[in-house]
Coordinates of C-alpha atoms in Angstrom, one line a residue:
X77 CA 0.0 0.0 0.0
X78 CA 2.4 2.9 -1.8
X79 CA 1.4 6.3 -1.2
X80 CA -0.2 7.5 -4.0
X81 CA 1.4 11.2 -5.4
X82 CA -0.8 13.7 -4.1
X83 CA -3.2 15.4 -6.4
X84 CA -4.4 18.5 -4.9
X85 CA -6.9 19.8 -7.6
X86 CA -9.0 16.8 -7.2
X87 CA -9.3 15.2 -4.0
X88 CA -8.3 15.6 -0.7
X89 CA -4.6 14.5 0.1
X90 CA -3.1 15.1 3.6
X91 CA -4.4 14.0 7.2
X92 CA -6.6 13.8 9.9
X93 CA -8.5 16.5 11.9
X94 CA -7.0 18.1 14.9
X95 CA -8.4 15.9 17.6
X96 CA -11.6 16.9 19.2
X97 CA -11.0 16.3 23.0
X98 CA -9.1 18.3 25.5
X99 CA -5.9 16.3 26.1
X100 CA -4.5 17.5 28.5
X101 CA -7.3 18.8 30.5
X102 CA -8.4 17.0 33.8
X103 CA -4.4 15.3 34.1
X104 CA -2.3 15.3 37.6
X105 CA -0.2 18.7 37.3
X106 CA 2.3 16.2 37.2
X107 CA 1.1 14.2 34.5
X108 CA -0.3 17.4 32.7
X109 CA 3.2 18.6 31.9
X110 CA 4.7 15.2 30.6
X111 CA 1.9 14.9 28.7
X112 CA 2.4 18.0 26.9
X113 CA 6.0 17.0 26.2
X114 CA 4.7 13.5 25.3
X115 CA 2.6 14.7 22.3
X116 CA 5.5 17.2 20.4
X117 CA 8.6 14.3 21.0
X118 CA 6.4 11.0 20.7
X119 CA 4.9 12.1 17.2
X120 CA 6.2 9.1 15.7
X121 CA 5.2 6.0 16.1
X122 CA 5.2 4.1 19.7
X123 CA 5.0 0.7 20.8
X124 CA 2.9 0.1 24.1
X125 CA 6.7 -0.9 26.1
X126 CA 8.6 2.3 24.4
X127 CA 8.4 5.9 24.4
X128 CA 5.1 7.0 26.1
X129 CA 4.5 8.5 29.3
X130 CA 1.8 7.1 30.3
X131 CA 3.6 3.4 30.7
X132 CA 6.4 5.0 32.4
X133 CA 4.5 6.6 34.9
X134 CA 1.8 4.7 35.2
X135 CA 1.2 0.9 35.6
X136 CA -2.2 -0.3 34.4
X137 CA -3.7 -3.5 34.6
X138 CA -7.4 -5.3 34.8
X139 CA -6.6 -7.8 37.9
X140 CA -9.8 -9.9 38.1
X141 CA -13.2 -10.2 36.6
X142 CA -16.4 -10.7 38.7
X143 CA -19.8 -12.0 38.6
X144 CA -22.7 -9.7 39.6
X145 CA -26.6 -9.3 39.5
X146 CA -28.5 -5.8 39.0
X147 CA -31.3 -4.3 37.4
X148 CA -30.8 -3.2 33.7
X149 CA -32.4 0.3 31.9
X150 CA -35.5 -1.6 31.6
X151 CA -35.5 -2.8 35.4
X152 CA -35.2 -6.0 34.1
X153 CA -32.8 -8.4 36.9
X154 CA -29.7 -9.1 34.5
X155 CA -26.4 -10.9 35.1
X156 CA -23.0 -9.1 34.1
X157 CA -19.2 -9.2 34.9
X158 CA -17.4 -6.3 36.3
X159 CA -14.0 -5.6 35.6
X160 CA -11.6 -4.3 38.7
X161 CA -9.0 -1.8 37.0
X162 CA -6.4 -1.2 39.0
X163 CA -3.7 1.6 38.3
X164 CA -0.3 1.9 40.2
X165 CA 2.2 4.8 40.0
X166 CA 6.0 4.5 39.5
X167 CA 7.9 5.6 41.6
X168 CA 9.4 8.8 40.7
X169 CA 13.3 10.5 41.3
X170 CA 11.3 13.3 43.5
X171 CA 9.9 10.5 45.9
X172 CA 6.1 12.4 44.5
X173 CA 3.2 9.5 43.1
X174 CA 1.3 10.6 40.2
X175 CA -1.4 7.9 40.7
X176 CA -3.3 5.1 42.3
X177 CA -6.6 3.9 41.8
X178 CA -9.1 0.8 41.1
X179 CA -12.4 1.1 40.3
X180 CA -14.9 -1.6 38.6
X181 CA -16.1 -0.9 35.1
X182 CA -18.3 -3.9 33.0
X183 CA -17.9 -4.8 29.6
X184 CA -20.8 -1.8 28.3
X185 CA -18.6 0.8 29.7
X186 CA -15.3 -0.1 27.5
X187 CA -17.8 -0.1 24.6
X188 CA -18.8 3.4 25.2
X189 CA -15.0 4.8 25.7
X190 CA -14.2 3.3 22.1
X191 CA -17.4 4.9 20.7
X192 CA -16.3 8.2 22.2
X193 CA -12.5 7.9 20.9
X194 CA -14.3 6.8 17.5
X195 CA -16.0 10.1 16.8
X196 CA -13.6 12.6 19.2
X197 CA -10.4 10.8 16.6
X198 CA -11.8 10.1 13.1
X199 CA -8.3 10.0 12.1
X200 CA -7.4 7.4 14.4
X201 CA -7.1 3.4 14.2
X202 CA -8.7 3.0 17.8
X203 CA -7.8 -0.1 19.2
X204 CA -10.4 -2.6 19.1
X205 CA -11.9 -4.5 21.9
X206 CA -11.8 -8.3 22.8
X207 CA -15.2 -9.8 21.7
X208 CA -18.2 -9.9 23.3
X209 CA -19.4 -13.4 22.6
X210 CA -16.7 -16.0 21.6
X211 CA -16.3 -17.0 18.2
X212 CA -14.3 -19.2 16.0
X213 CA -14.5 -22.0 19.0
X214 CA -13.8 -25.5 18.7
X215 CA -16.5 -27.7 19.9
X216 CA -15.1 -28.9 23.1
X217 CA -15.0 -24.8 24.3
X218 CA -18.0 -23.1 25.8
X219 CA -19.7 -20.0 23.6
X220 CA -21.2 -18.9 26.9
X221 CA -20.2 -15.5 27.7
X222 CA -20.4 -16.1 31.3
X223 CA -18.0 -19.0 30.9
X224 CA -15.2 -18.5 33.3
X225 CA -12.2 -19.4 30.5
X226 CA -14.0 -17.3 28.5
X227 CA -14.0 -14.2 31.4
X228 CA -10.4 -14.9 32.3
X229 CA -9.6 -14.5 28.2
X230 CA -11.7 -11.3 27.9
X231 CA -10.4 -9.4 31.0
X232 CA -6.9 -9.9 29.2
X233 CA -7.7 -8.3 26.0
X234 CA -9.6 -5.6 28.3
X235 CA -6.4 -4.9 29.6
X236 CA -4.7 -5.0 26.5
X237 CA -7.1 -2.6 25.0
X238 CA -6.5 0.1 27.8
X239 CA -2.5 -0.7 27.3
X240 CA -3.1 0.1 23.7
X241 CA -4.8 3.4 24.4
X242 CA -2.1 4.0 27.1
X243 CA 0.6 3.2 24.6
X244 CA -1.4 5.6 21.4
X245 CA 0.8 9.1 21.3
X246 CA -2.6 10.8 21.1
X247 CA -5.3 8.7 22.3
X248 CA -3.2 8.2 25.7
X249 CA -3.9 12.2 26.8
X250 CA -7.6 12.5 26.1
X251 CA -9.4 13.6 29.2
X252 CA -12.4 10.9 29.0
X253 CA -10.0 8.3 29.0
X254 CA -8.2 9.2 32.3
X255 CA -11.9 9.8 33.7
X256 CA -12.5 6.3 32.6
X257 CA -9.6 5.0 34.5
X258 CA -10.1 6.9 37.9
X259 CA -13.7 8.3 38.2
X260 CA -15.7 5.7 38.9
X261 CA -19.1 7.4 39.9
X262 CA -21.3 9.8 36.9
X263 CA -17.9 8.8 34.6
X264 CA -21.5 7.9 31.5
X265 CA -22.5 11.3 32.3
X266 CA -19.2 13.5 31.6
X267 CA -18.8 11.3 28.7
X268 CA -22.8 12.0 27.8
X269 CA -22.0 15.8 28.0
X270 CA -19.4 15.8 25.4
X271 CA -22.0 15.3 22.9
X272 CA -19.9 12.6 20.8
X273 CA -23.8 10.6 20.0
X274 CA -24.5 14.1 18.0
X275 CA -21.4 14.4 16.3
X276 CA -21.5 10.7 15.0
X277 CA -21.9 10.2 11.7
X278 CA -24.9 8.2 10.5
X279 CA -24.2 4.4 8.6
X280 CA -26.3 5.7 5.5
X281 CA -25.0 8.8 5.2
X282 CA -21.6 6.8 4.7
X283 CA -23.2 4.6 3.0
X284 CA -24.2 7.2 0.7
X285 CA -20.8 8.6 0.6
X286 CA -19.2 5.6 -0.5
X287 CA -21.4 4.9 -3.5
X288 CA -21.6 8.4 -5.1
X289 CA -17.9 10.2 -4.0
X290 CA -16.7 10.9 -7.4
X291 CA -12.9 11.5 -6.9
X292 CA -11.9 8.6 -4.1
X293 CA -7.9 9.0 -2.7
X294 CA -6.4 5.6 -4.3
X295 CA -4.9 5.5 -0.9
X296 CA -7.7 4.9 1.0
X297 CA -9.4 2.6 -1.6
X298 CA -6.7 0.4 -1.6
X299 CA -6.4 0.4 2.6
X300 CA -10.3 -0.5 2.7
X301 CA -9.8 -3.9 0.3
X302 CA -6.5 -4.5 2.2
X303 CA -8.5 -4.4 5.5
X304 CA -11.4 -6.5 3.9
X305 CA -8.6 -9.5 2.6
X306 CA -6.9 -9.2 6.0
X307 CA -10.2 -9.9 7.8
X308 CA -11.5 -12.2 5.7
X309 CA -7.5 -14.2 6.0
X310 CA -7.5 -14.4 9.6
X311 CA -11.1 -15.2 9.6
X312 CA -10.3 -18.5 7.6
X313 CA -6.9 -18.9 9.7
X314 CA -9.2 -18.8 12.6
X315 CA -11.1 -20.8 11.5
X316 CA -8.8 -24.1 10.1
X317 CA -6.7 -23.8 13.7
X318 CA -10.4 -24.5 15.6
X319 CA -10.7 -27.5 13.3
X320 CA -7.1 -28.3 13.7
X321 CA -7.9 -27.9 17.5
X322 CA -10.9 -30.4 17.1
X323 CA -8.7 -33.3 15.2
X324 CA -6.0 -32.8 17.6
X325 CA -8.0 -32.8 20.9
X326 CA -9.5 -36.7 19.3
X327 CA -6.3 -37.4 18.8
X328 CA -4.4 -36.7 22.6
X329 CA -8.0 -38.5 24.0
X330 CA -7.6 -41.5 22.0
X331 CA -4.1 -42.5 23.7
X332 CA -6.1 -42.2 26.9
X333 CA -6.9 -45.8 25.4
X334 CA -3.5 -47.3 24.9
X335 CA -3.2 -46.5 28.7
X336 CA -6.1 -48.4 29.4
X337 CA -5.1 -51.7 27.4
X338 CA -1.9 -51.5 28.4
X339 CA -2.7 -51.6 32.3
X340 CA -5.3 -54.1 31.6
X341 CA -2.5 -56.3 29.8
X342 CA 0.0 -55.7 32.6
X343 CA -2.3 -57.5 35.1
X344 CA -2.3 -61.3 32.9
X345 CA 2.0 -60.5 32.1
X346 CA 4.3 -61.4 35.4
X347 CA 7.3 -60.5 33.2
X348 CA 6.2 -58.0 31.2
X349 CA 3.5 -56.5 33.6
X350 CA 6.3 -53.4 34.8
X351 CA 7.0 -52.5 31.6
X352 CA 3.4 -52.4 30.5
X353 CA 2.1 -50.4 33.5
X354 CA 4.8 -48.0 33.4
X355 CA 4.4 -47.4 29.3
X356 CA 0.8 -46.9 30.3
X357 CA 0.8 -44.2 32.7
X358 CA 2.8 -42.5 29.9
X359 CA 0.2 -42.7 27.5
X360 CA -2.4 -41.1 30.3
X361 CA -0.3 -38.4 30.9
X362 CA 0.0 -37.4 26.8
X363 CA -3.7 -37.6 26.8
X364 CA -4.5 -35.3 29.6
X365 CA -1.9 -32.5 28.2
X366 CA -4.0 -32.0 25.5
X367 CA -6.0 -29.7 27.8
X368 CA -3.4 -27.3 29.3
X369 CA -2.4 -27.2 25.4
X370 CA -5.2 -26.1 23.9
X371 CA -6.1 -23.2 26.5
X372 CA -2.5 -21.8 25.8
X373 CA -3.6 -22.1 22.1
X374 CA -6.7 -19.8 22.9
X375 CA -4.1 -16.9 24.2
X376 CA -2.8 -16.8 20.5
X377 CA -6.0 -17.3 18.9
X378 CA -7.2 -14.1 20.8
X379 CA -3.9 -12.1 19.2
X380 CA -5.3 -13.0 16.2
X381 CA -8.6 -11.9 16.7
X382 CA -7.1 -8.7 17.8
X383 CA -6.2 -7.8 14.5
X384 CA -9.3 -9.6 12.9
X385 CA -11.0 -6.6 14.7
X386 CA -8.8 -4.0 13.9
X387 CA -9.8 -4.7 10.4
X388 CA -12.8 -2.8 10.6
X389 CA -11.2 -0.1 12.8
X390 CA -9.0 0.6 9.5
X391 CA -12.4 0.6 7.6
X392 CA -13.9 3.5 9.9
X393 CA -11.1 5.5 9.3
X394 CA -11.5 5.0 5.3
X395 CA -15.1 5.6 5.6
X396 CA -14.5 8.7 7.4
X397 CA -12.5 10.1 4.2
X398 CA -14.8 8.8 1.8
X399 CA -17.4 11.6 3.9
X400 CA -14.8 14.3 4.0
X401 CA -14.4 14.1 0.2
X402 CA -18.1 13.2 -0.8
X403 CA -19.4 16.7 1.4
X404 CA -16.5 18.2 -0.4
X405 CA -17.3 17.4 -3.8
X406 CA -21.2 18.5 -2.8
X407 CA -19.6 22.1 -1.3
X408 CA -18.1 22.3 -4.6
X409 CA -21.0 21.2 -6.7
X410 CA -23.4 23.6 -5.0
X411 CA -20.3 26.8 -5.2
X412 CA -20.3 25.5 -9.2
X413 CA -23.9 26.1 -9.7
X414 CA -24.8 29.6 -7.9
X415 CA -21.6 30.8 -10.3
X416 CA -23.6 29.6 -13.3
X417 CA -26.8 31.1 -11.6
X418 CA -25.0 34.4 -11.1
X419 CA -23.5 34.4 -14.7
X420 CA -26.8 33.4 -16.1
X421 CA -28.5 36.3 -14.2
X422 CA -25.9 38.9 -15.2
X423 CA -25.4 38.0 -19.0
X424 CA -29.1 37.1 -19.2
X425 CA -28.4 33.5 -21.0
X426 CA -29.6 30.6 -19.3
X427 CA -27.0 27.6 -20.5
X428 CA -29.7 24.4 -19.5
X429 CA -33.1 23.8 -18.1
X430 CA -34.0 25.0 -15.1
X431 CA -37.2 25.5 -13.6
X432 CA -36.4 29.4 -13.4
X433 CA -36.4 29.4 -17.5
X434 CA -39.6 27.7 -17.4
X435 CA -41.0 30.2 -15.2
X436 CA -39.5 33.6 -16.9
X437 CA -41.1 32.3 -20.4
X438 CA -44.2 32.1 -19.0
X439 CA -44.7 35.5 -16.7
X440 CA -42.1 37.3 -18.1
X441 CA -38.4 38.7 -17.3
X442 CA -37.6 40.3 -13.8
X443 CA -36.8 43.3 -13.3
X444 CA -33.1 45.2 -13.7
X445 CA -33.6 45.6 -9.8
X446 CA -35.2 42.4 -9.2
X447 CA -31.9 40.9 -11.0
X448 CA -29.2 42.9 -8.8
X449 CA -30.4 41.5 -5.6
X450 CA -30.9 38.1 -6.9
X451 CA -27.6 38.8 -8.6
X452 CA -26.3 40.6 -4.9
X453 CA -27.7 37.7 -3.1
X454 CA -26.1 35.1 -5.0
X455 CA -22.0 37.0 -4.8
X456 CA -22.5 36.2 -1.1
X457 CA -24.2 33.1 -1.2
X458 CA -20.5 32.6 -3.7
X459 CA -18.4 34.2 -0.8
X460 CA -19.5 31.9 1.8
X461 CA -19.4 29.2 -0.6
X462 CA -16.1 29.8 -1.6
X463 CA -14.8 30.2 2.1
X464 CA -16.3 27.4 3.0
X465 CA -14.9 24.9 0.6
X466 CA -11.0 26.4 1.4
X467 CA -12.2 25.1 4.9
X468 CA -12.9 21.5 3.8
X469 CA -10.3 21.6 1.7
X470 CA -7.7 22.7 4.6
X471 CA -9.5 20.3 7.3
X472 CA -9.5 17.5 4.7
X473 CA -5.7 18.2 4.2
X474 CA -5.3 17.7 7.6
X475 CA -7.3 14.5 8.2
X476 CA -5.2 12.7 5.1
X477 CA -1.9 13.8 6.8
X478 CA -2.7 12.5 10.2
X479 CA -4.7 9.6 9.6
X480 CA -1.8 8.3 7.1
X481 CA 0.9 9.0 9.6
X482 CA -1.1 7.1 12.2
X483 CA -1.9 4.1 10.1
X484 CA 1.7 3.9 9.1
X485 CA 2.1 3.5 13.0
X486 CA -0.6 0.9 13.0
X487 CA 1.2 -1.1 10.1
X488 CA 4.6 -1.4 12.0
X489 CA 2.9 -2.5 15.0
X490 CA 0.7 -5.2 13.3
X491 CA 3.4 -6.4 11.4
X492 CA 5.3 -6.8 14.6
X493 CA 2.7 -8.5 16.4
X494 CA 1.6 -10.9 14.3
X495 CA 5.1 -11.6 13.7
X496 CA 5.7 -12.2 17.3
X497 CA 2.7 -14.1 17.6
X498 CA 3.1 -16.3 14.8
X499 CA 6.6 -17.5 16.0
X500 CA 5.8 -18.1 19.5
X501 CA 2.6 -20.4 17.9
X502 CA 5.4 -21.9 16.0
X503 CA 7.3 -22.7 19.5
X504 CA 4.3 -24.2 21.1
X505 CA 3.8 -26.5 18.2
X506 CA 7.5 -27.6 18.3
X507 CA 7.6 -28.0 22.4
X508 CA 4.3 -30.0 22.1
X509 CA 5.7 -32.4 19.3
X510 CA 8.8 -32.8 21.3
X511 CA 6.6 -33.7 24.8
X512 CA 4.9 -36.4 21.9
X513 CA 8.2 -37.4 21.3
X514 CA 9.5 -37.6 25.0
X515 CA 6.5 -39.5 25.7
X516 CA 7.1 -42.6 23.0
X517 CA 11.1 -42.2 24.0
X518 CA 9.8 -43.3 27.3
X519 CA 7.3 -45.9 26.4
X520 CA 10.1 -47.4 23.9
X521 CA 12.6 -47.3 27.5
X522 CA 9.6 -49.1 29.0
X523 CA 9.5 -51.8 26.7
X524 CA 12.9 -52.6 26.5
X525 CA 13.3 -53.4 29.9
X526 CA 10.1 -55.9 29.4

């Protein structure tokens, strides 16, 4: 995905909009001045270990997940787990702490912090969240969301979504966000008050935007297909390692049965009985490993799933540019035709059917002052027009610039990730061929001394 050579006469080229939220406003006096110098020497791209303030000063974790009973909107009894995030200064050279906290938050209020980082940072690839209901499963794993493997699996990518956030040279100073972390009480209400609901933009006005934009950024395009092939790839790799997962699990169980004949066969052998028992007990213990294998299979899975998610988190960002350009393209559309309008009125010609032709055939041509206030009316109505367009073409400038910059960050740390994750799938698979190998070495030991 090359950059594209900009083109400035017909579409928008540079980067995002200036984020909408107060970044530093609400921080530690502290944490308000690092922040400040966090934003101008971190404007590159970060990892969530290296060169962010927030991670230096701050530890933050989701410790434990818990089950709980209340009443919903509706009144309605309902069953939810709440999430303890806990958040532990540094220690710092002055001796001073910047912060500790925990508070409990469940699973709706994540999903309302990513909404509001959605609208406040179109320019943005906001980290997604772990999934609500568990997909891609093999069949011996509960889809229950309640399920405690499943909990245990979601707190983790919780905490890995607030680490990315954390980690996000932007995202990491947006008031909300430290709200979200230490305001437990009327936190939905200052998030409410930002208005972010009213500033969302509506699915069929993208829609719209992405059928009838006339002059797409090639950049963008291609970025939206790469993000549909990379969900739809992990999605089948997802899906062949559950299957994989299924096989294998048969597989480990079914030497549960060697075990069994072979201690049945030990009790008719005096000679041979040792050896049989011993090579037995081998066989039990491959079968049963299959378990504790498989759950440390789930930990990669999710890393996966990460990025399957992030897929459409690239798409809102694309879709977000296809608006910019498509109210663009209307702004100059509608400055286009009050210039015809006003060179119609002024040189009298009318160039193609309008309803206004119609109409002056019938009753008549206005008057010469009837013409100079339409005429008068219309150079401001071109003014404003005018003006406004330079601002859409400035702000869409901006939100090019910045969202590219920010997705080139994205790239390097998905292509690390998966990377990482990929090879340490890798290691498993070796370790757990070699435990299948250490486990016939001893068998064949067990034998020979039959």
């Amino acid at each position: 995905m090359e950059q594209a050579p900009p083109d400035p006469e017909r579409q928008l080229q540079p980067a995002p909009l200036e984020p909408l939220g107060c970044p530093d406003a609400g921080l530690g006096a502290a944490v308000g001045k690092e922040a400040a110098g966090a934003g101008e020497e971190d404007s590159g791209v970060d990892t969530m270990t290296h060169n962010n303030f927030w991670l230096k000063k701050i530890e933050i974790s989701v410790s434990e997940a818990e089950k709980r009973t209340g009443r919903n909107a509706m009144n309605m009894q309902e069953t939810y787990t709440a999430y303890l995030i806990e958040t532990r200064s540094v220690e710092h050279t002055d001796g001073q702490s910047v912060l500790t906290d925990s508070l409990w938050r469940r699973y709706s209020e994540f999903e309302l912090l990513r909404n509001y980082l959605l609208v406040y940072y179109p320019h943005i690839v906001v980290p997604p969240l772990p999934e609500k209901r568990a997909e891609f499963v093999w069949h011996k794993l509960s889809a229950d969301n309640m399920d405690p493997d499943f909990v245990e699996r979601r707190r983790i990518g919780l905490e890995n979504f607030l680490l990315r956030i954390a980690s996000h040279p932007i995202l990491c100073r947006d008031k909300i966000f430290y709200l979200f972390l230490t305001q437990e009480g009327n936190w939905k209400e200052t998030v409410n008050e930002t208005g972010f609901q009213l500033k969302a933009d509506s699915r069929l006005k993208a829609l719209n935007a992405t059928f009838r934009v006339k002059n797409p950024d090639k950049r963008f395009t291609d970025l939206k297909h790469y993000s549909d092939e990379l969900q739809s790839v992990i999605s089948h790799l997802l899906r062949v390692r559950a299957r994989v997962a299924d096989r294998l699990y048969g597989v480990y169980k079914v030497h549960g049965n060697y075990g069994r004949v072979f201690s049945e066969w030990s009790a008719i052998e005096k000679e041979m009985g040792d050896g049989l028992q011993s090579a037995g007990h081998h066989m039990d213990v491959y079968a049963s490993s299959i378990d504790d294998i498989l759950e440390d299979e789930e930990h990669y899975a999710d890393q996966l799933k990460e990025y399957l998610f992030y897929a459409e988190a690239l798409r809102a960002v694309c879709r977000k540019h296809e608006l910019m350009q498509y109210d663009l393209e209307m702004a100059a559309q509608d400055l286009a035709s009050k210039k015809q309008q006003c060179e119609e009125l002024a040189t009298g010609t009318v160039r193609t059917f309008s309803l206004k032709g119609m109409t002056t055939k019938l009753f008549g041509q206005e008057t010469p002052e009837q013409r100079e206030a339409r005429i008068k009316v219309l150079e401001e109505q071109i003014n404003e027009g005018e003006q406004q367009l330079k601002s859409k073409n400035l702000e869409g400038r901006e939100f090019v610039k910045n969202a590219w910059a920010d997705i080139e960050r994205f790239k390097e740390q998905k292509n690390r990730d998966l990377k990482e994750a990929l090879i340490s799938y890798a290691v498993m698979q070796i370790s757990m061929c070699k435990k299948g190998i250490q486990v016939w070495t001893n068998a064949k030991e067990c034998f020979s001394k039959m």
